[in-house]
Amino acid sequence: MTRTPVAGADVCVVGAGPAGTIVADRLAASGHEVVVLDAGPRFDPDDRLRRQERSIRPSFSRPDVWDGDADRDAYTSSGEKGYPLNHARVKGVGGSTLHWQGMVMRLHEDDFNSRSERGVGVDWPIDYADLRPQYAEAERELGVSGASDNPFAPPREEPHPMAAFPPSYSDSLFAEACEELEIAMHSVPNARNSESRNGRSACVGYGTCQPVCPSGAKYDATVHAEAAERRGATVIDRAPVQRLEHGLDSVEAAVYATPDGERHRQEADAFVVACGGVETPRLLLLSESEHYPDGLANSSGLVGKCFMDHLFAGMGGRLGEPTRQNHVGFLTSESHQFYDDADETVGPFKLEFFNYAGPSPVEMALTGDDWGDDLLERLRANYGDHVGVGALVEQLPSEDNYVTLDESRTDDHGNPVPEIHWSLDDRMRRTIERANEIQRSILEELGADITWQVGSENTGPAYHHMGTTRMGTNPDDSVVTPQLRTHDLENCWLAGSSVFPTGGAMNPTLTIAALAIRAAEAIDASL
């Protein structure tokens, strides 16, 4: 394809993940000339079955499934815990929605008012009511299957676009134990089709949702990239933006490289940076100048600061009876019962009842060296009776956790790579311990033999990068306004989870989509 700049562009969007493509689609629908630049390739949808096969073979690591590149994607990690950035990110049109699990919950009302209601963190400059209309639109845009059976969820204005997926067989086993313990279970809203919709099939049960959905039933951002192109937008892949050229109060051009070694300047009236919680601050820091010696849009000094993720707590084992594990590749039941008990000592968390604990028969067959009757005996002995309960746990914003530039190491274009400095706090550890207590009570009530636990000592991230360009009303302690325009530059907006002041404990993509719609409305009004 031609990767030359688009003349007369109204809007240049950097990043073709869910935030960037939703903004692009919305603005193209309003008649604006839009160009989208993405660092990675455009993946051929006909290759998804091949990628699925790759994903289940033990000789391939997870980044191999979506063509990770060690030089292009180089990074460093420091702090208390090493951060495995490349384990769960995709550079390319569609972004990390190409391999996400697809759960889409709204933040709870108290998540927007953490300082006021829980005594920790900060308050958002908007509340749940402000974002409620965009949440409903985001559910329609992504195509969400869900039900209004969660008594702990924030108020809704209308049903989900599609019916929820029914509880799995293992959910029914958990339900018996939870009923005894007076723990409420409810359905999980999923951005995957429970019925055919908008030219995409219903889920056909491949079970490899993470990291690849061959059928296209699970939403990914190529849906909005293609919709934006149908409306006249231009999407340019393999065009990593090297820096944003700017004056004192506005961005003038995005300088990007192409595979043939050329560099181009894409000019536009408005710019949207939507590269995620790591690459967005990195690009701003790479765009330093005499006007902004500490990085573009960084008069507050907070670009890259307050990096957050969700932490995982989990426990599981074997039940000694069939559980039909791995028959469903995503979650169908959760519990938010303990979420709003959060205060300054213990944070919010949600419980997740796994449909995919334990190895699948394919994984077992591909990791052994036995054949015939020996293989069949091993499969019968080790498959089909596993159970597991997980949890997502909030991490509070702290300036001690940050994304910066590592000047000692460069990527394939000679730019300093991102350095992630990441540590854990005591509140998060106490929350994980509380989640483990409840998980243990459920598994013991179920009669399971507990064989593994992920607690505060061996926890890891959910790969939800948030908080590095937070929104606020005061330019001294935030990077963007409540409309997601940078305080420092009149024509530059930031879209994505980097603008979250706090992260709550809900998967962030629905909030990313809702805020992208909010940003698109503000940009449209400004043009």
Tab-separated table of C-alpha atoms in Angstrom, residues 97-514:
chain	number	residue	atom	x	y	z
A	97	THR	CA	-7.899	-6.769	21.335
A	98	LEU	CA	-6.605	-9.325	18.841
A	99	HIS	CA	-5.695	-11.580	21.754
A	100	TRP	CA	-7.707	-10.268	24.706
A	101	GLN	CA	-10.221	-12.374	26.596
A	102	GLY	CA	-13.161	-10.112	25.777
A	103	MET	CA	-14.730	-9.294	29.166
A	104	VAL	CA	-16.361	-5.858	29.304
A	105	MET	CA	-17.632	-4.488	32.611
A	106	ARG	CA	-18.455	-0.951	33.596
A	107	LEU	CA	-16.512	0.553	36.465
A	108	HIS	CA	-18.549	0.820	39.656
A	109	GLU	CA	-19.737	4.212	40.837
A	110	ASP	CA	-17.233	4.338	43.717
A	111	ASP	CA	-14.358	3.724	41.281
A	112	PHE	CA	-14.851	7.267	40.002
A	113	ASN	CA	-14.689	8.663	43.552
A	114	SER	CA	-11.974	6.613	45.213
A	115	ARG	CA	-10.605	9.425	47.394
A	116	SER	CA	-14.040	10.561	48.545
A	117	GLU	CA	-15.597	7.120	49.076
A	118	ARG	CA	-12.636	4.902	49.995
A	119	GLY	CA	-10.137	7.385	51.393
A	120	VAL	CA	-7.333	6.479	48.964
A	121	GLY	CA	-6.238	7.311	45.433
A	122	VAL	CA	-7.821	10.265	43.646
A	123	ASP	CA	-11.259	11.194	42.374
A	124	TRP	CA	-11.904	11.273	38.651
A	125	PRO	CA	-12.992	14.667	37.271
A	126	ILE	CA	-16.122	12.915	35.955
A	127	ASP	CA	-18.430	10.456	37.682
A	128	TYR	CA	-20.347	7.391	36.559
A	129	ALA	CA	-23.405	9.406	35.558
A	130	ASP	CA	-21.276	11.525	33.196
A	131	LEU	CA	-20.038	8.434	31.341
A	132	ARG	CA	-23.237	6.390	31.499
A	133	PRO	CA	-24.519	7.386	28.002
A	134	GLN	CA	-21.136	6.560	26.449
A	135	TYR	CA	-21.054	3.215	28.267
A	136	ALA	CA	-24.332	2.276	26.573
A	137	GLU	CA	-22.988	3.376	23.180
A	138	ALA	CA	-19.755	1.459	23.754
A	139	GLU	CA	-21.711	-1.732	24.458
A	140	ARG	CA	-23.518	-1.305	21.153
A	141	GLU	CA	-20.305	-0.545	19.274
A	142	LEU	CA	-18.408	-3.550	20.635
A	143	GLY	CA	-21.420	-5.873	20.567
A	144	VAL	CA	-21.797	-7.016	24.167
A	145	SER	CA	-23.620	-10.153	25.290
A	146	GLY	CA	-24.850	-9.772	28.847
A	147	ALA	CA	-27.723	-9.889	31.318
A	148	SER	CA	-29.065	-7.596	34.020
A	149	ASP	CA	-28.574	-10.199	36.755
A	150	ASN	CA	-25.687	-8.568	38.639
A	151	PRO	CA	-27.132	-6.964	41.794
A	152	PHE	CA	-23.834	-5.226	42.534
A	153	ALA	CA	-23.376	-3.545	39.135
A	154	PRO	CA	-24.022	0.178	38.644
A	155	PRO	CA	-27.430	1.184	37.253
A	156	ARG	CA	-28.170	0.580	33.585
A	157	GLU	CA	-30.400	2.410	31.136
A	158	GLU	CA	-31.126	-0.465	28.743
A	159	PRO	CA	-30.414	-4.196	28.245
A	160	HIS	CA	-27.189	-5.386	26.678
A	161	PRO	CA	-27.288	-5.670	22.871
A	162	MET	CA	-27.290	-9.491	22.993
A	163	ALA	CA	-28.304	-12.126	25.510
A	164	ALA	CA	-25.662	-13.397	27.922
A	165	PHE	CA	-23.897	-16.700	27.412
A	166	PRO	CA	-25.419	-19.369	29.679
A	167	PRO	CA	-23.510	-20.574	32.749
A	168	SER	CA	-21.106	-23.414	32.010
A	169	TYR	CA	-21.293	-26.835	33.596
A	170	SER	CA	-18.472	-26.006	36.013
A	171	ASP	CA	-20.327	-22.792	36.923
A	172	SER	CA	-23.176	-24.977	38.164
A	173	LEU	CA	-20.750	-26.822	40.440
A	174	PHE	CA	-19.430	-23.554	41.829
A	175	ALA	CA	-22.994	-22.310	42.284
A	176	GLU	CA	-23.792	-25.113	44.745
A	177	ALA	CA	-20.804	-24.219	46.924
A	178	CYS	CA	-21.448	-20.472	46.669
A	179	GLU	CA	-25.062	-20.928	47.675
A	180	GLU	CA	-23.943	-22.621	50.874
A	181	LEU	CA	-21.521	-19.768	51.544
A	182	GLU	CA	-24.074	-17.077	50.585
A	183	ILE	CA	-21.858	-15.818	47.773
A	184	ALA	CA	-23.821	-14.484	44.804
A	185	MET	CA	-22.831	-15.506	41.288
A	186	HIS	CA	-23.939	-13.714	38.122
A	187	SER	CA	-23.235	-13.604	34.409
A	188	VAL	CA	-20.253	-11.935	32.728
A	189	PRO	CA	-20.735	-9.363	29.948
A	190	ASN	CA	-18.604	-10.420	26.985
A	191	ALA	CA	-17.669	-8.576	23.793
A	192	ARG	CA	-18.391	-11.676	21.734
A	193	ASN	CA	-21.490	-12.557	19.813
A	194	SER	CA	-23.962	-14.900	21.443
A	195	GLU	CA	-25.855	-14.608	18.143
A	196	SER	CA	-24.932	-13.513	14.628
A	197	ARG	CA	-24.662	-9.740	14.489
A	198	ASN	CA	-23.424	-7.120	12.029
A	199	GLY	CA	-21.946	-9.670	9.635
A	200	ARG	CA	-20.038	-11.569	12.332
A	201	SER	CA	-20.954	-15.086	13.406
A	202	ALA	CA	-22.010	-16.225	16.827
A	203	CYS	CA	-19.323	-17.832	18.980
A	204	VAL	CA	-18.649	-21.346	17.694
A	205	GLY	CA	-16.636	-22.557	20.682
A	206	TYR	CA	-13.065	-22.877	19.446
A	207	GLY	CA	-11.951	-22.298	23.041
A	208	THR	CA	-8.730	-20.480	22.081
A	209	CYS	CA	-10.216	-17.003	22.704
A	210	GLN	CA	-7.006	-15.879	24.309
A	211	PRO	CA	-4.844	-15.437	22.230
A	212	VAL	CA	-6.818	-15.893	18.983
A	213	CYS	CA	-10.458	-16.118	17.893
A	214	PRO	CA	-10.541	-17.691	14.419
A	215	SER	CA	-14.277	-17.124	13.884
A	216	GLY	CA	-14.357	-13.356	14.480
A	217	ALA	CA	-17.194	-13.716	16.999
A	218	LYS	CA	-15.058	-11.977	19.612
A	219	TYR	CA	-14.758	-8.229	19.026
A	220	ASP	CA	-11.423	-6.790	18.030
A	221	ALA	CA	-10.558	-3.307	16.838
A	222	THR	CA	-10.199	-4.328	13.194
A	223	VAL	CA	-14.013	-4.017	13.228
A	224	HIS	CA	-13.746	-0.259	13.709
A	225	ALA	CA	-10.632	0.112	11.560
A	226	GLU	CA	-12.549	-1.382	8.632
A	227	ALA	CA	-15.664	0.645	9.441
A	228	ALA	CA	-13.596	3.843	9.471
A	229	GLU	CA	-12.080	2.935	6.082
A	230	ARG	CA	-15.535	2.356	4.618
A	231	ARG	CA	-16.361	5.913	5.698
A	232	GLY	CA	-13.284	7.269	3.918
A	233	ALA	CA	-10.567	7.137	6.589
A	234	THR	CA	-7.048	5.978	5.692
A	235	VAL	CA	-5.348	3.378	7.896
A	236	ILE	CA	-1.590	3.071	7.370
A	237	ASP	CA	0.095	0.064	8.965
A	238	ARG	CA	3.790	-0.459	9.702
A	239	ALA	CA	4.128	3.276	10.209
A	240	PRO	CA	5.615	3.764	13.696
A	241	VAL	CA	5.446	7.391	14.761
A	242	GLN	CA	8.869	8.592	15.880
A	243	ARG	CA	7.883	11.939	17.359
A	244	LEU	CA	5.263	14.652	17.269
A	245	GLU	CA	6.504	17.944	15.855
A	246	HIS	CA	4.938	20.913	17.599
A	247	GLY	CA	5.038	24.557	18.477
A	248	LEU	CA	4.282	26.107	21.828
A	249	ASP	CA	0.573	25.312	21.948
A	250	SER	CA	-0.205	22.864	19.112
A	251	VAL	CA	1.031	19.726	17.351
A	252	GLU	CA	1.977	20.270	13.719
A	253	ALA	CA	2.887	16.828	12.381
A	254	ALA	CA	3.449	13.179	13.252
A	255	VAL	CA	6.785	11.987	11.904
A	256	TYR	CA	6.608	8.299	11.008
A	257	ALA	CA	8.872	5.691	9.461
A	258	THR	CA	7.995	3.127	6.796
A	259	PRO	CA	9.399	-0.351	5.997
A	260	ASP	CA	11.363	1.021	3.046
A	261	GLY	CA	13.388	3.288	5.329
A	262	GLU	CA	11.570	6.492	4.434
A	263	ARG	CA	10.293	9.060	6.930
A	264	HIS	CA	7.191	11.151	6.389
A	265	ARG	CA	5.367	14.001	8.104
A	266	GLN	CA	1.627	13.635	8.516
A	267	GLU	CA	0.094	17.041	9.085
A	268	ALA	CA	-3.423	17.544	10.451
A	269	ASP	CA	-5.602	19.999	12.304
A	270	ALA	CA	-6.036	17.685	15.283
A	271	PHE	CA	-4.010	14.788	16.688
A	272	VAL	CA	-5.100	11.849	18.817
A	273	VAL	CA	-2.512	9.694	20.570
A	274	ALA	CA	-4.010	6.288	21.370
A	275	CYS	CA	-1.030	3.978	21.841
A	276	GLY	CA	-1.854	2.453	25.217
A	277	GLY	CA	-0.560	3.065	28.713
A	278	VAL	CA	3.099	2.449	27.797
A	279	GLU	CA	3.613	3.720	24.245
A	280	THR	CA	1.503	6.881	24.675
A	281	PRO	CA	3.752	8.358	27.392
A	282	ARG	CA	6.795	7.065	25.557
A	283	LEU	CA	5.860	8.977	22.395
A	284	LEU	CA	5.240	12.150	24.397
A	285	LEU	CA	8.606	11.808	26.133
A	286	LEU	CA	10.342	11.167	22.784
A	287	SER	CA	8.779	14.398	21.469
A	288	GLU	CA	10.672	16.685	23.843
A	289	SER	CA	11.728	20.107	22.532
A	290	GLU	CA	12.906	23.486	23.715
A	291	HIS	CA	9.268	24.271	24.484
A	292	TYR	CA	8.813	21.009	26.391
A	293	PRO	CA	12.264	19.825	27.541
A	294	ASP	CA	10.731	17.164	29.818
A	295	GLY	CA	8.465	15.758	27.129
A	296	LEU	CA	5.446	16.917	25.189
A	297	ALA	CA	2.319	17.806	27.211
A	298	ASN	CA	4.345	17.290	30.381
A	299	SER	CA	4.169	20.637	32.170
A	300	SER	CA	2.721	18.736	35.142
A	301	GLY	CA	5.638	16.295	35.205
A	302	LEU	CA	3.150	13.417	35.291
A	303	VAL	CA	3.592	11.963	31.802
A	304	GLY	CA	4.551	8.352	32.451
A	305	LYS	CA	3.876	8.587	36.189
A	306	CYS	CA	1.281	6.574	38.164
A	307	PHE	CA	1.514	3.455	36.015
A	308	MET	CA	-1.103	0.941	37.209
A	309	ASP	CA	-2.165	-2.577	36.411
A	310	HIS	CA	-4.600	-5.073	37.852
A	311	LEU	CA	-3.089	-7.864	39.908
A	312	PHE	CA	-4.162	-11.488	39.793
A	313	ALA	CA	-5.121	-13.646	42.768
A	314	GLY	CA	-6.080	-17.251	42.194
A	315	MET	CA	-6.459	-20.749	43.560
A	316	GLY	CA	-7.391	-24.107	42.129
A	317	GLY	CA	-7.042	-27.826	42.188
A	318	ARG	CA	-8.820	-31.046	41.340
A	319	LEU	CA	-12.322	-32.139	42.198
A	320	GLY	CA	-12.261	-35.868	41.555
A	321	GLU	CA	-15.278	-35.709	39.251
A	322	PRO	CA	-15.871	-34.395	35.722
A	323	THR	CA	-15.940	-30.586	35.522
A	324	ARG	CA	-15.864	-30.155	31.717
A	325	GLN	CA	-13.041	-27.687	32.052
A	326	ASN	CA	-11.687	-26.187	28.807
A	327	HIS	CA	-15.016	-26.710	27.031
A	328	VAL	CA	-15.520	-22.907	27.181
A	329	GLY	CA	-12.628	-20.525	26.513
A	330	PHE	CA	-13.940	-17.517	28.417
A	331	LEU	CA	-15.679	-16.624	31.676
A	332	THR	CA	-19.419	-17.030	32.012
A	333	SER	CA	-19.824	-16.364	35.764
A	334	GLU	CA	-18.312	-13.951	38.292
A	335	SER	CA	-19.071	-12.373	41.653
A	336	HIS	CA	-18.819	-8.661	42.429
A	337	GLN	CA	-20.255	-9.187	45.910
A	338	PHE	CA	-17.147	-7.986	47.757
A	339	TYR	CA	-16.227	-5.204	45.341
A	340	ASP	CA	-17.820	-2.253	47.106
A	341	ASP	CA	-16.547	-3.294	50.550
A	342	ALA	CA	-13.322	-1.528	49.548
A	343	ASP	CA	-11.798	1.066	51.853
A	344	GLU	CA	-8.347	2.446	52.621
A	345	THR	CA	-7.036	-0.928	53.848
A	346	VAL	CA	-8.498	-3.422	51.345
A	347	GLY	CA	-9.202	-2.591	47.713
A	348	PRO	CA	-11.955	-3.642	45.324
A	349	PHE	CA	-11.751	-7.046	43.679
A	350	LYS	CA	-13.981	-9.324	41.639
A	351	LEU	CA	-14.092	-13.115	41.697
A	352	GLU	CA	-13.850	-15.104	38.448
A	353	PHE	CA	-14.975	-18.717	38.089
A	354	PHE	CA	-12.709	-20.369	35.550
A	355	ASN	CA	-13.949	-22.473	32.663
A	356	TYR	CA	-10.408	-23.294	31.587
A	357	ALA	CA	-8.475	-24.494	34.641
A	358	GLY	CA	-6.035	-27.308	34.030
A	359	PRO	CA	-4.446	-28.474	30.781
A	360	SER	CA	-6.456	-29.196	27.649
A	361	PRO	CA	-6.098	-32.589	25.927
A	362	VAL	CA	-4.289	-30.892	23.038
A	363	GLU	CA	-1.747	-29.248	25.340
A	364	MET	CA	-1.114	-32.549	27.088
A	365	ALA	CA	-0.722	-34.493	23.841
A	366	LEU	CA	1.760	-31.953	22.467
A	367	THR	CA	3.921	-31.794	25.597
A	368	GLY	CA	4.549	-35.501	26.127
A	369	ASP	CA	6.605	-38.128	24.340
A	370	ASP	CA	4.196	-41.000	24.836
A	371	TRP	CA	1.844	-42.476	22.251
A	372	GLY	CA	-1.134	-44.804	21.942
A	373	ASP	CA	-2.391	-46.421	25.126
A	374	ASP	CA	0.222	-44.659	27.278
A	375	LEU	CA	-0.944	-41.270	26.040
A	376	LEU	CA	-4.582	-42.196	26.542
A	377	GLU	CA	-3.852	-43.317	30.098
A	378	ARG	CA	-2.089	-40.015	30.871
A	379	LEU	CA	-4.961	-37.987	29.419
A	380	ARG	CA	-7.522	-39.913	31.454
A	381	ALA	CA	-5.475	-39.471	34.610
A	382	ASN	CA	-4.854	-35.738	34.274
A	383	TYR	CA	-7.696	-34.165	32.312
A	384	GLY	CA	-11.260	-33.201	33.098
A	385	ASP	CA	-11.564	-32.642	36.853
A	386	HIS	CA	-9.745	-29.321	37.380
A	387	VAL	CA	-11.334	-26.238	38.941
A	388	GLY	CA	-10.048	-22.728	39.560
A	389	VAL	CA	-11.159	-19.380	40.927
A	390	GLY	CA	-9.429	-16.127	40.022
A	391	ALA	CA	-9.708	-12.496	41.007
A	392	LEU	CA	-8.701	-9.094	39.677
A	393	VAL	CA	-7.343	-6.684	42.291
A	394	GLU	CA	-6.920	-2.906	42.136
A	395	GLN	CA	-3.540	-1.212	42.237
A	396	LEU	CA	-3.541	2.390	43.446
A	397	PRO	CA	-1.800	5.168	41.493
A	398	SER	CA	1.657	6.028	42.777
A	399	GLU	CA	4.395	8.170	41.280
A	400	ASP	CA	6.814	5.427	42.321
A	401	ASN	CA	5.398	3.325	39.467
A	402	TYR	CA	6.176	4.847	36.109
A	403	VAL	CA	7.075	4.536	32.438
A	404	THR	CA	10.148	6.448	31.325
A	405	LEU	CA	12.829	6.249	28.620
A	406	ASP	CA	15.832	3.959	28.965
A	407	GLU	CA	18.559	5.926	27.213
A	408	SER	CA	20.926	2.945	27.418
A	409	ARG	CA	18.919	0.780	25.013
A	410	THR	CA	17.305	1.560	21.664
A	411	ASP	CA	14.664	0.017	19.408
A	412	ASP	CA	14.943	-0.814	15.710
A	413	HIS	CA	14.737	2.896	14.821
A	414	GLY	CA	17.341	4.068	17.338
A	415	ASN	CA	14.859	5.463	19.887
A	416	PRO	CA	15.227	4.863	23.631
A	417	VAL	CA	12.997	1.988	24.695
A	418	PRO	CA	10.367	2.260	27.422
A	419	GLU	CA	11.439	1.391	30.933
A	420	ILE	CA	8.710	0.199	33.288
A	421	HIS	CA	9.373	0.723	36.972
A	422	TRP	CA	6.840	-1.336	38.895
A	423	SER	CA	6.327	-2.169	42.553
A	424	LEU	CA	3.424	-3.402	44.686
A	425	ASP	CA	1.816	-1.781	47.724
A	426	ASP	CA	0.590	-3.206	51.026
A	427	ARG	CA	-3.089	-2.516	50.306
A	428	MET	CA	-2.846	-4.582	47.149
A	429	ARG	CA	-1.193	-7.420	49.096
A	430	ARG	CA	-3.937	-7.369	51.721
A	431	THR	CA	-6.577	-7.430	48.976
A	432	ILE	CA	-4.997	-10.457	47.334
A	433	GLU	CA	-4.910	-12.219	50.712
A	434	ARG	CA	-8.598	-11.416	51.231
A	435	ALA	CA	-9.459	-12.765	47.765
A	436	ASN	CA	-7.455	-15.928	48.507
A	437	GLU	CA	-9.433	-16.457	51.734
A	438	ILE	CA	-12.721	-16.420	49.859
A	439	GLN	CA	-11.362	-18.582	47.048
A	440	ARG	CA	-10.180	-21.169	49.564
A	441	SER	CA	-13.572	-21.241	51.287
A	442	ILE	CA	-15.301	-21.893	47.946
A	443	LEU	CA	-12.945	-24.678	46.894
A	444	GLU	CA	-13.090	-26.339	50.300
A	445	GLU	CA	-16.896	-26.186	50.264
A	446	LEU	CA	-16.761	-27.721	46.800
A	447	GLY	CA	-14.558	-30.519	48.121
A	448	ALA	CA	-11.622	-29.793	45.830
A	449	ASP	CA	-8.054	-30.845	46.528
A	450	ILE	CA	-6.242	-27.483	46.313
A	451	THR	CA	-3.002	-27.832	44.330
A	452	TRP	CA	-2.031	-24.275	43.436
A	453	GLN	CA	-2.347	-20.699	44.667
A	454	VAL	CA	-1.374	-17.294	43.320
A	455	GLY	CA	-1.048	-15.010	46.318
A	456	SER	CA	0.679	-11.789	47.270
A	457	GLU	CA	4.156	-13.310	46.938
A	458	ASN	CA	3.799	-14.732	43.420
A	459	THR	CA	1.121	-12.494	41.915
A	460	GLY	CA	1.450	-11.075	38.426
A	461	PRO	CA	-0.193	-8.465	36.213
A	462	ALA	CA	-3.354	-8.692	34.138
A	463	TYR	CA	-1.626	-6.578	31.436
A	464	HIS	CA	-4.051	-3.679	31.754
A	465	HIS	CA	-1.738	-0.675	31.374
A	466	MET	CA	-3.356	2.375	32.957
A	467	GLY	CA	-2.777	5.776	34.440
A	468	THR	CA	0.317	7.264	32.783
A	469	THR	CA	-1.380	10.430	31.398
A	470	ARG	CA	-4.185	10.924	33.912
A	471	MET	CA	-7.178	13.200	33.383
A	472	GLY	CA	-8.090	16.045	35.710
A	473	THR	CA	-9.196	19.648	35.880
A	474	ASN	CA	-5.954	21.055	37.281
A	475	PRO	CA	-3.014	21.259	34.815
A	476	ASP	CA	-0.616	21.003	37.750
A	477	ASP	CA	-1.681	17.456	38.689
A	478	SER	CA	-3.024	15.973	35.461
A	479	VAL	CA	-2.131	15.665	31.769
A	480	VAL	CA	-5.514	15.851	30.005
A	481	THR	CA	-8.819	17.576	30.624
A	482	PRO	CA	-12.077	15.697	31.292
A	483	GLN	CA	-12.604	15.873	27.492
A	484	LEU	CA	-9.182	14.165	27.068
A	485	ARG	CA	-7.495	17.140	25.415
A	486	THR	CA	-4.007	17.803	26.721
A	487	HIS	CA	-3.809	20.821	29.009
A	488	ASP	CA	-0.717	22.082	27.188
A	489	LEU	CA	-1.725	21.700	23.531
A	490	GLU	CA	-4.953	22.934	22.031
A	491	ASN	CA	-5.166	20.330	19.242
A	492	CYS	CA	-3.883	17.151	20.894
A	493	TRP	CA	-6.065	14.547	22.602
A	494	LEU	CA	-5.048	11.336	24.376
A	495	ALA	CA	-7.376	8.322	24.215
A	496	GLY	CA	-7.101	5.026	26.055
A	497	SER	CA	-6.503	3.682	29.541
A	498	SER	CA	-3.511	5.956	30.083
A	499	VAL	CA	-5.983	8.702	31.071
A	500	PHE	CA	-7.504	6.676	33.962
A	501	PRO	CA	-6.877	8.447	37.304
A	502	THR	CA	-7.537	5.139	39.098
A	503	GLY	CA	-8.065	1.643	37.743
A	504	GLY	CA	-10.671	-0.014	39.930
A	505	ALA	CA	-10.676	-3.790	39.469
A	506	MET	CA	-12.746	-4.119	36.290
A	507	ASN	CA	-11.338	-5.038	32.891
A	508	PRO	CA	-10.716	-1.645	31.270
A	509	THR	CA	-11.720	-2.016	27.608
A	510	LEU	CA	-15.358	-0.946	27.912
A	511	THR	CA	-14.251	2.200	29.764
A	512	ILE	CA	-11.588	2.776	27.087
A	513	ALA	CA	-14.312	2.588	24.425
A	514	ALA	CA	-16.678	4.872	26.343
